[in-house]
């Protein structure tokens, strides 16, 4: 267990301390500790930087889209699967929809380009049928919906696991009782199914809120080029571009730290709200 | 319960078919295109749904040497070695944290869970790896991601589920912690170990970002090569691959690389799939 603990101390707590670079003017030659302190200069520069606000805006916009469309997708899929009467069909569908989760973002992005680019599967089909083609890949206006659709394609199936398990624990007798009382399928869904899985929905929602500023770093980085930073930059890629490509280390670390702190505040708040509403939340 | 109406059934059937199609058709196209001949790809405007005359030419060209063959070697090595190290470290730590009174269990666990909620950030992690002199070493691709908290929690939950009596019996027979772990805990935890190994193997196999910032291009794993030549659109012919006597259309070659990057996952997946639900759930509920 020593290597395990050492790993956490070095790569998590060590890196945590290295966040100090956000308050420094990093000089590669001097290294982290010898570089001069500059106080909150990096932060004040950041708040006056329009590029930073672009990235923040894009992040929030994509996060809201994800919350509205990606978050309910696994739940809807799980409800569909759960209602299938054929066991074989359900298991087969499950195996298929888990699969994309295991592909790397590189593969997923390449797949989407193959299907949706101007010479791709969809447009070739459309022009062969004499219809208008649609410009999706590389179109700034389509970028945000596109990245959300990609996430849904990749991970909605995988996300059903937890909902399916919750659905399986719903007491069969409650359904029967409701049916005897004359509740139709929709009323049973509304009064039995949904309340039973509400705690798990809230739990996942809180976790999602805490992570809301991470809208998918690898995915965004892979596609930022095709639409440019104006629409494609999110906070994570901003940190990457400024710090690792641009070498503006202290500045990028400040942006990263900002993102981390906001995320932490969001988790605390969401958890507190959950407690107020009488839910368990992530922690007590 | 009453029988569902026909309309409901039909609607569900259509929904399932659409979902299956959306997932499976892209795979089919990629595989077919990689197997098609150059002429057919060009005639079809870039992609093929069903090759009329399948050929393995694209694969042969790639595997005859050059950049993809090398990257494939790196990826296989990285996946095997990385998974072994990660699995060993995760298992030991999970076991220690699962047993009462082994070593300040609770505070250590909290310290670890804390890192899950508050990840340290990209720039500090980069400085750390750089500061430790690990740039362009394969250690940079393993050490910073050695233990995944989620996997740790899954294993710990599984170890805790083993009945206390078994531990006590073993201890009465004079077994030490190592023996208990090796003889009793591990054999009983095969399902969890299988899932965790798969998760680690997949993440090592798919990793490209760390390779892109820490490694020189001739030490790149397959995913990063794929990213550069397929998504980045660089011509494979411009690079070392042309030495292998590239004749295939780039399209078929690109698709072949894509297939090679995906196949290992498709191969192990069916064997491990039955454990997913169990493994993921123990983790999710405990945390």
XYZ file of C-alpha atoms in Angstrom:
571
model
C 0.000 0.000 0.000
C 2.988 2.309 0.337
C 3.228 2.924 -3.427
C -0.474 3.692 -3.448
C -0.301 6.306 -0.727
C 2.889 7.720 -2.169
C 1.087 8.083 -5.478
C -1.667 10.170 -3.959
C 0.753 12.282 -1.943
C 2.986 13.031 -4.907
C 0.633 13.279 -7.843
C -2.387 14.750 -6.149
C -1.250 16.649 -3.077
C 2.095 17.487 -4.659
C 0.330 18.830 -7.699
C -2.104 20.613 -5.440
C 0.745 22.518 -3.857
C 2.205 23.220 -7.283
C -0.921 25.302 -7.854
C 1.114 27.981 -6.095
C 2.437 28.762 -9.555
C -0.815 30.630 -10.154
C 0.528 33.347 -7.866
C 3.924 33.445 -9.558
C 5.581 34.615 -12.688
C 6.902 31.262 -13.858
C 10.434 31.306 -15.214
C 11.228 27.859 -16.643
C 14.955 28.267 -16.025
C 14.478 28.996 -12.307
C 11.907 26.290 -11.750
C 8.737 26.507 -9.723
C 10.114 27.527 -6.322
C 12.672 30.084 -7.391
C 10.256 31.962 -9.650
C 9.169 35.326 -8.229
C 5.830 35.809 -6.503
C 3.453 38.222 -8.181
C 0.449 38.034 -5.861
C -2.870 38.064 -7.646
C -1.562 39.658 -10.820
C -2.378 36.590 -12.930
C -5.947 36.694 -11.704
C -6.549 40.381 -12.343
C -5.122 39.947 -15.845
C -7.408 36.958 -16.366
C -10.569 38.812 -15.396
C -9.717 41.534 -17.895
C -9.020 39.074 -20.715
C -11.840 38.791 -23.289
C -10.496 35.385 -24.415
C -10.973 34.076 -20.893
C -14.584 35.272 -20.862
C -15.171 33.691 -24.268
C -13.944 30.382 -22.885
C -16.089 30.749 -19.764
C -19.163 31.586 -21.816
C -18.625 28.627 -24.166
C -18.097 26.334 -21.198
C -21.301 27.432 -19.518
C -23.294 27.233 -22.735
C -22.142 23.673 -23.447
C -22.662 22.739 -19.794
C -26.261 23.910 -19.905
C -26.871 22.027 -23.160
C -25.391 18.911 -21.577
C -27.539 19.306 -18.511
C -30.664 19.693 -20.621
C -29.984 16.930 -23.152
C -27.174 14.641 -22.019
C -28.238 14.318 -18.413
C -31.768 12.941 -19.063
C -30.671 10.744 -21.989
C -29.460 7.746 -19.940
C -32.568 7.944 -17.804
C -34.831 7.868 -20.865
C -32.845 4.990 -22.357
C -32.953 3.093 -19.080
C -36.712 3.508 -18.861
C -37.062 2.244 -22.429
C -34.835 -0.774 -21.732
C -36.547 -1.501 -18.461
C -39.931 -1.607 -20.155
C -38.833 -4.160 -22.767
C -40.490 -7.479 -22.166
C -37.998 -9.579 -24.112
C -34.981 -10.420 -21.973
C -32.819 -11.348 -24.933
C -33.496 -8.110 -26.801
C -32.800 -6.090 -23.699
C -29.465 -7.744 -23.031
C -28.395 -7.419 -26.648
C -29.311 -3.728 -26.713
C -27.425 -3.172 -23.482
C -24.258 -4.764 -24.850
C -24.438 -2.589 -27.932
C -25.072 0.712 -26.195
C -22.322 0.236 -23.592
C -19.771 -0.212 -26.327
C -19.067 3.406 -27.381
C -18.062 4.237 -23.810
C -14.901 2.202 -24.300
C -13.767 3.992 -27.416
C -11.280 6.799 -27.087
C -12.370 10.311 -27.953
C -9.976 10.148 -30.856
C -11.957 7.283 -32.326
C -15.319 8.884 -31.573
C -14.382 12.204 -33.132
C -12.959 10.420 -36.167
C -16.189 8.428 -36.483
C -18.308 11.553 -36.362
C -16.147 13.245 -38.967
C -16.529 10.207 -41.160
C -20.279 10.247 -40.902
C -21.042 13.971 -40.824
C -18.311 15.811 -42.763
C -19.125 17.363 -46.150
C -17.868 14.243 -47.947
C -19.139 11.913 -45.234
C -21.798 9.280 -45.071
C -24.744 11.561 -44.371
C -23.991 14.196 -46.989
C -23.135 11.667 -49.686
C -26.460 10.056 -48.994
C -28.286 13.396 -49.075
C -26.730 14.544 -52.334
C -27.274 11.126 -53.949
C -30.944 11.444 -53.080
C -31.021 14.918 -54.570
C -31.458 16.675 -51.242
C -29.644 19.629 -49.740
C -26.464 18.757 -47.945
C -25.853 19.973 -44.411
C -22.605 21.476 -43.203
C -21.970 20.152 -39.721
C -18.275 19.507 -39.110
C -16.375 22.779 -39.011
C -19.538 24.862 -38.893
C -19.283 27.170 -35.863
C -23.031 27.318 -35.432
C -23.379 23.558 -35.295
C -20.398 23.059 -33.002
C -22.086 23.203 -29.614
C -25.018 20.904 -30.450
C -22.550 18.582 -32.198
C -20.339 18.120 -29.146
C -23.383 17.397 -26.995
C -24.648 14.814 -29.495
C -21.222 13.185 -29.448
C -21.310 12.885 -25.673
C -24.766 11.374 -25.832
C -23.632 8.872 -28.462
C -20.595 7.877 -26.445
C -21.869 7.765 -22.886
C -25.666 7.755 -22.668
C -25.718 3.960 -22.971
C -23.113 3.517 -20.269
C -25.019 5.883 -18.008
C -28.054 3.589 -18.074
C -26.309 1.042 -15.823
C -26.921 2.958 -12.649
C -30.529 3.820 -13.514
C -31.308 0.249 -14.526
C -30.029 -0.977 -11.194
C -32.157 1.572 -9.378
C -35.189 0.554 -11.439
C -34.655 -3.087 -10.589
C -34.880 -2.292 -6.907
C -38.320 -0.739 -7.244
C -40.763 -2.873 -5.302
C -42.947 -4.914 -7.678
C -45.825 -4.820 -5.161
C -46.106 -1.052 -5.447
C -46.847 -1.419 -9.145
C -49.456 -4.048 -8.471
C -51.077 -1.981 -5.748
C -51.167 1.046 -8.029
C -52.635 -1.021 -10.858
C -55.367 -2.337 -8.594
C -56.167 1.212 -7.552
C -56.776 1.893 -11.213
C -53.588 3.766 -12.112
C -52.737 3.551 -15.826
C -49.179 3.112 -17.124
C -48.433 6.838 -17.066
C -49.733 7.362 -13.541
C -47.789 4.345 -12.329
C -44.666 5.792 -13.950
C -45.263 9.175 -12.349
C -46.204 8.028 -8.856
C -44.174 4.848 -8.424
C -41.201 4.727 -10.785
C -40.007 8.317 -10.598
C -40.180 8.733 -6.801
C -38.278 5.464 -6.320
C -35.331 6.557 -8.397
C -35.358 10.190 -7.318
C -32.456 9.894 -4.826
C -30.162 8.478 -7.502
C -31.180 11.185 -9.970
C -30.382 13.872 -7.422
C -27.085 12.267 -6.504
C -25.972 12.205 -10.131
C -27.211 15.737 -10.668
C -25.079 17.050 -7.802
C -22.024 15.253 -9.098
C -22.681 16.696 -12.520
C -23.017 20.208 -11.089
C -19.694 19.983 -9.325
C -18.128 18.940 -12.581
C -20.084 21.367 -14.717
C -17.107 23.399 -15.840
C -15.434 20.249 -17.164
C -17.366 19.790 -20.342
C -15.042 17.210 -21.863
C -11.452 18.296 -22.259
C -10.175 15.692 -24.717
C -13.244 15.980 -26.875
C -13.019 19.771 -27.073
C -9.299 19.801 -27.641
C -9.652 17.445 -30.579
C -12.203 19.652 -32.311
C -11.255 23.168 -31.234
C -9.118 23.560 -34.339
C -11.963 22.925 -36.751
C -14.050 25.904 -35.593
C -11.476 28.147 -33.972
C -11.167 29.442 -30.401
C -14.042 31.914 -30.687
C -16.639 29.121 -30.430
C -14.508 26.089 -29.623
C -12.542 27.272 -26.603
C -13.661 26.068 -23.183
C -11.928 26.659 -19.842
C -9.909 23.442 -20.012
C -8.651 24.066 -23.517
C -7.943 27.688 -22.531
C -5.679 26.424 -19.745
C -4.010 24.004 -22.134
C -3.507 26.559 -24.884
C -2.180 29.322 -22.635
C -0.082 27.158 -20.384
C 1.247 24.204 -22.277
C 1.254 25.473 -25.840
C 1.761 29.156 -25.046
C 4.136 28.670 -22.117
C 2.264 31.235 -20.008
C 2.334 28.847 -17.081
C 1.363 31.027 -14.135
C -1.507 32.567 -16.028
C -2.916 29.204 -17.160
C -2.599 27.789 -13.652
C -4.624 30.748 -12.386
C -7.409 29.913 -14.839
C -7.246 26.249 -13.799
C -7.413 27.170 -10.139
C -10.375 29.468 -10.801
C -12.187 26.578 -12.431
C -11.388 24.230 -9.549
C -12.596 26.679 -6.906
C -15.848 27.420 -8.733
C -16.451 23.682 -9.107
C -15.866 23.101 -5.391
C -18.260 25.894 -4.440
C -20.874 24.381 -6.736
C -20.577 20.929 -5.130
C -20.963 22.391 -1.652
C -23.944 24.465 -2.660
C -25.704 21.689 -4.535
C -25.159 19.269 -1.690
C -26.532 21.750 0.802
C -29.613 22.368 -1.327
C -30.128 18.598 -1.555
C -30.016 18.309 2.232
C -32.539 21.114 2.560
C -34.859 19.196 0.272
C -34.496 16.157 2.475
C -32.232 14.179 0.157
C -29.052 12.377 1.091
C -26.732 14.103 -1.338
C -23.157 13.011 -1.982
C -21.871 13.320 1.590
C -23.301 14.225 4.963
C -50.434 -6.093 -15.028
C -52.444 -5.626 -18.201
C -50.863 -6.365 -21.540
C -49.221 -3.418 -23.274
C -51.103 -2.167 -26.289
C -49.829 -2.914 -29.760
C -49.020 0.737 -30.531
C -46.834 1.005 -27.439
C -45.017 -2.164 -28.395
C -44.412 -0.976 -31.946
C -43.145 2.405 -30.753
C -40.704 0.698 -28.391
C -39.522 -1.624 -31.127
C -38.813 1.289 -33.447
C -37.021 3.191 -30.670
C -34.764 0.223 -29.941
C -33.992 -0.259 -33.621
C -33.076 3.413 -34.033
C -30.779 3.275 -31.021
C -29.082 0.110 -32.272
C -28.695 1.586 -35.758
C -27.183 4.809 -34.481
C -24.528 2.875 -32.612
C -23.802 0.111 -35.106
C -23.897 1.810 -38.520
C -20.792 3.972 -37.997
C -18.843 0.837 -37.012
C -20.051 -0.979 -40.082
C -19.013 1.867 -42.367
C -15.540 2.123 -40.866
C -14.876 -1.594 -41.130
C -16.270 -1.831 -44.646
C -14.301 1.145 -45.890
C -11.080 -0.239 -44.454
C -11.681 -3.464 -46.384
C -12.639 -1.861 -49.677
C -10.313 -1.324 -52.612
C -9.077 2.172 -53.444
C -11.096 2.343 -56.613
C -14.304 1.494 -54.855
C -13.726 4.117 -52.181
C -13.073 6.799 -54.773
C -16.083 5.751 -56.858
C -18.297 5.908 -53.791
C -17.182 9.366 -52.783
C -15.157 8.397 -49.721
C -16.944 5.621 -47.929
C -18.316 2.160 -48.557
C -21.212 0.468 -46.824
C -20.519 -3.015 -48.131
C -17.287 -3.742 -50.004
C -17.906 -5.708 -53.214
C -14.404 -7.088 -53.236
C -12.922 -7.053 -49.724
C -9.152 -6.816 -49.435
C -6.766 -6.660 -46.516
C -4.344 -4.512 -48.484
C -4.673 -1.457 -46.222
C -3.888 -3.537 -43.147
C -0.941 -5.226 -44.772
C 0.528 -1.878 -45.741
C 0.189 -0.505 -42.258
C 1.603 -3.531 -40.532
C 4.594 -3.883 -42.788
C 6.510 -1.453 -40.650
C 6.690 2.272 -40.187
C 4.974 4.579 -37.813
C 1.762 2.646 -37.148
C 3.504 -0.641 -36.436
C 5.781 1.104 -33.982
C 2.916 2.926 -32.283
C 1.037 -0.343 -32.026
C 4.004 -1.823 -30.165
C 4.108 1.158 -27.805
C 0.390 0.915 -27.126
C 0.464 -2.815 -26.419
C 3.465 -2.461 -24.108
C 2.016 0.523 -22.314
C -1.328 -1.192 -21.840
C 0.149 -4.419 -20.476
C 2.729 -2.857 -18.165
C 0.508 0.019 -17.056
C -2.427 -2.252 -16.288
C -0.236 -4.604 -14.234
C 1.265 -1.795 -12.163
C -2.074 -0.058 -11.659
C -3.843 -3.268 -10.767
C -1.201 -4.273 -8.221
C -1.076 -0.868 -6.514
C -4.852 -0.501 -6.493
C -5.348 -3.986 -5.059
C -2.892 -3.516 -2.192
C -4.272 -0.126 -1.271
C -7.884 -1.294 -1.548
C -7.130 -4.283 0.672
C -5.454 -2.116 3.293
C -8.387 0.284 3.267
C -10.934 -2.513 3.439
C -9.528 -4.199 6.533
C -10.396 -2.616 9.870
C -7.380 -1.366 11.791
C -4.704 -2.047 9.189
C -3.371 1.477 9.031
C -5.230 4.655 9.929
C -7.904 3.601 7.445
C -10.453 6.379 7.678
C -8.215 9.490 7.361
C -6.349 7.959 4.431
C -9.616 7.137 2.721
C -10.840 10.702 3.210
C -7.588 12.090 1.835
C -8.092 9.949 -1.240
C -11.748 10.792 -1.733
C -10.840 14.449 -1.450
C -8.665 14.183 -4.563
C -11.699 12.832 -6.395
C -13.744 15.945 -5.615
C -10.912 18.411 -6.131
C -8.544 17.383 -8.882
C -5.321 19.401 -8.811
C -5.350 20.805 -12.327
C -3.512 20.372 -15.573
C -0.691 22.915 -15.249
C 0.538 21.839 -11.790
C 0.448 18.205 -12.936
C 2.487 19.099 -15.968
C 5.047 21.023 -13.903
C 5.320 18.097 -11.536
C 6.028 15.583 -14.279
C 8.512 17.969 -15.828
C 10.113 18.702 -12.466
C 10.590 15.001 -11.773
C 12.505 14.639 -15.013
C 10.001 12.243 -16.524
C 9.493 14.031 -19.851
C 9.753 11.631 -22.767
C 9.892 8.577 -20.519
C 7.172 5.969 -20.495
C 6.886 6.493 -16.735
C 5.195 9.824 -17.503
C 2.341 7.893 -19.084
C 1.869 5.519 -16.145
C 2.893 7.164 -12.863
C 0.554 10.204 -12.927
C -2.474 7.985 -13.571
C -1.362 4.980 -11.519
C -4.475 4.650 -9.355
C -7.994 5.557 -10.332
C -10.105 6.461 -7.305
C -13.232 4.958 -8.788
C -11.512 1.611 -9.405
C -10.068 1.737 -5.900
C -13.514 2.192 -4.391
C -14.937 -0.647 -6.492
C -12.265 -3.050 -5.255
C -12.508 -1.879 -1.663
C -16.267 -2.372 -1.720
C -15.800 -5.851 -3.104
C -13.195 -6.806 -0.478
C -15.496 -5.554 2.259
C -18.268 -7.772 0.959
C -16.260 -10.906 1.746
C -17.611 -12.436 4.971
C -15.627 -11.621 8.100
C -15.644 -15.309 9.134
C -13.359 -16.193 6.244
C -10.751 -13.707 7.419
C -10.997 -14.965 11.001
C -10.716 -18.592 9.991
C -7.625 -17.835 7.941
C -6.069 -15.906 10.782
C -6.696 -18.820 13.176
C -4.872 -21.063 10.729
C -1.920 -18.721 11.075
C -2.141 -16.875 7.777
C -0.622 -13.378 7.547
C -2.116 -10.477 5.609
C -0.231 -11.371 2.441
C -1.399 -14.945 2.553
C -4.987 -13.929 3.216
C -4.892 -11.538 0.302
C -3.302 -14.039 -2.058
C -5.122 -17.233 -1.061
C -8.561 -15.994 -0.085
C -9.391 -12.452 -1.108
C -8.060 -12.417 -4.657
C -9.568 -15.726 -5.788
C -12.945 -14.581 -4.457
C -12.712 -11.235 -6.215
C -12.105 -12.388 -9.771
C -15.138 -10.564 -11.142
C -14.156 -7.228 -9.623
C -10.520 -7.681 -10.649
C -11.637 -8.423 -14.201
C -13.702 -5.250 -14.421
C -11.006 -3.066 -12.910
C -8.374 -4.542 -15.239
C -10.578 -3.793 -18.214
C -11.095 -0.207 -17.087
C -7.361 0.295 -16.651
C -6.489 -1.441 -19.902
C -8.995 0.649 -21.846
C -7.723 3.881 -20.374
C -4.103 3.028 -21.161
C -5.008 1.866 -24.641
C -6.999 5.035 -25.363
C -4.580 7.507 -23.785
C -3.258 10.131 -26.138
C -3.274 13.478 -24.357
C -0.410 12.776 -21.970
C 1.548 11.238 -24.801
C 0.971 14.354 -26.882
C 2.434 16.661 -24.255
C 5.027 14.443 -22.602
C 6.417 12.335 -25.437
C 8.449 12.860 -28.582
C 6.558 11.784 -31.659
C 8.558 8.623 -32.295
C 7.456 7.282 -28.901
C 3.776 7.924 -29.497
C 1.119 5.293 -28.798
C -1.447 4.418 -31.423
C -4.180 6.796 -30.249
C -1.958 9.819 -30.633
C -0.872 8.659 -34.091
C -4.514 8.218 -34.971
C -5.279 11.697 -33.752
C -2.529 13.271 -35.823
C -3.190 11.449 -39.069
C -6.899 10.861 -39.061
C -8.393 13.810 -37.187
C -5.536 16.223 -37.779
C -5.719 15.308 -41.464
C -1.943 15.049 -41.908
C -1.082 12.872 -44.860
C 0.312 9.605 -43.635
C 2.413 9.532 -46.775
C 4.342 12.600 -45.547
C 5.722 10.659 -42.669
C 7.556 7.462 -41.944
C 4.712 5.419 -43.346
C 5.679 6.041 -46.938
C 8.789 3.979 -46.274
C 6.516 1.001 -45.982
C 5.559 1.515 -49.623
C 2.180 3.158 -49.181
C -0.104 2.547 -52.095
C -3.514 2.449 -50.449
C -5.815 5.407 -50.678
C -5.453 7.426 -47.486
C -9.107 6.820 -46.725
C -8.809 3.042 -46.497
C -5.585 3.408 -44.535
C -7.125 5.825 -42.081
C -10.061 3.525 -41.536
C -7.732 0.586 -41.068
C -5.828 2.459 -38.356
C -9.139 3.288 -36.754
C -10.150 -0.375 -36.790
C -6.815 -1.464 -35.341
C -7.252 1.068 -32.529
C -10.688 -0.325 -31.725
C -10.335 -4.072 -32.232
C -8.617 -4.997 -28.952
C -11.488 -3.442 -27.022
C -14.046 -5.248 -29.148
C -12.195 -8.493 -28.460
C -12.081 -8.394 -24.665
C -15.400 -6.659 -24.232
C -17.802 -9.635 -24.631
C -15.917 -11.668 -22.038
C -16.102 -9.007 -19.379
C -19.445 -7.455 -20.134
C -21.391 -9.604 -17.698
C -19.383 -8.189 -14.783
C -20.015 -4.523 -15.569
C -23.232 -3.976 -13.738
C -22.003 -5.663 -10.597
C -18.671 -3.887 -10.590
C -19.972 -0.433 -11.375
C -22.739 -0.717 -8.840
C -20.648 -1.704 -5.854
C -18.521 1.312 -6.646
C -21.351 3.711 -7.226
C -23.339 2.791 -4.158
C -20.438 2.761 -1.727
C -19.200 6.151 -2.836
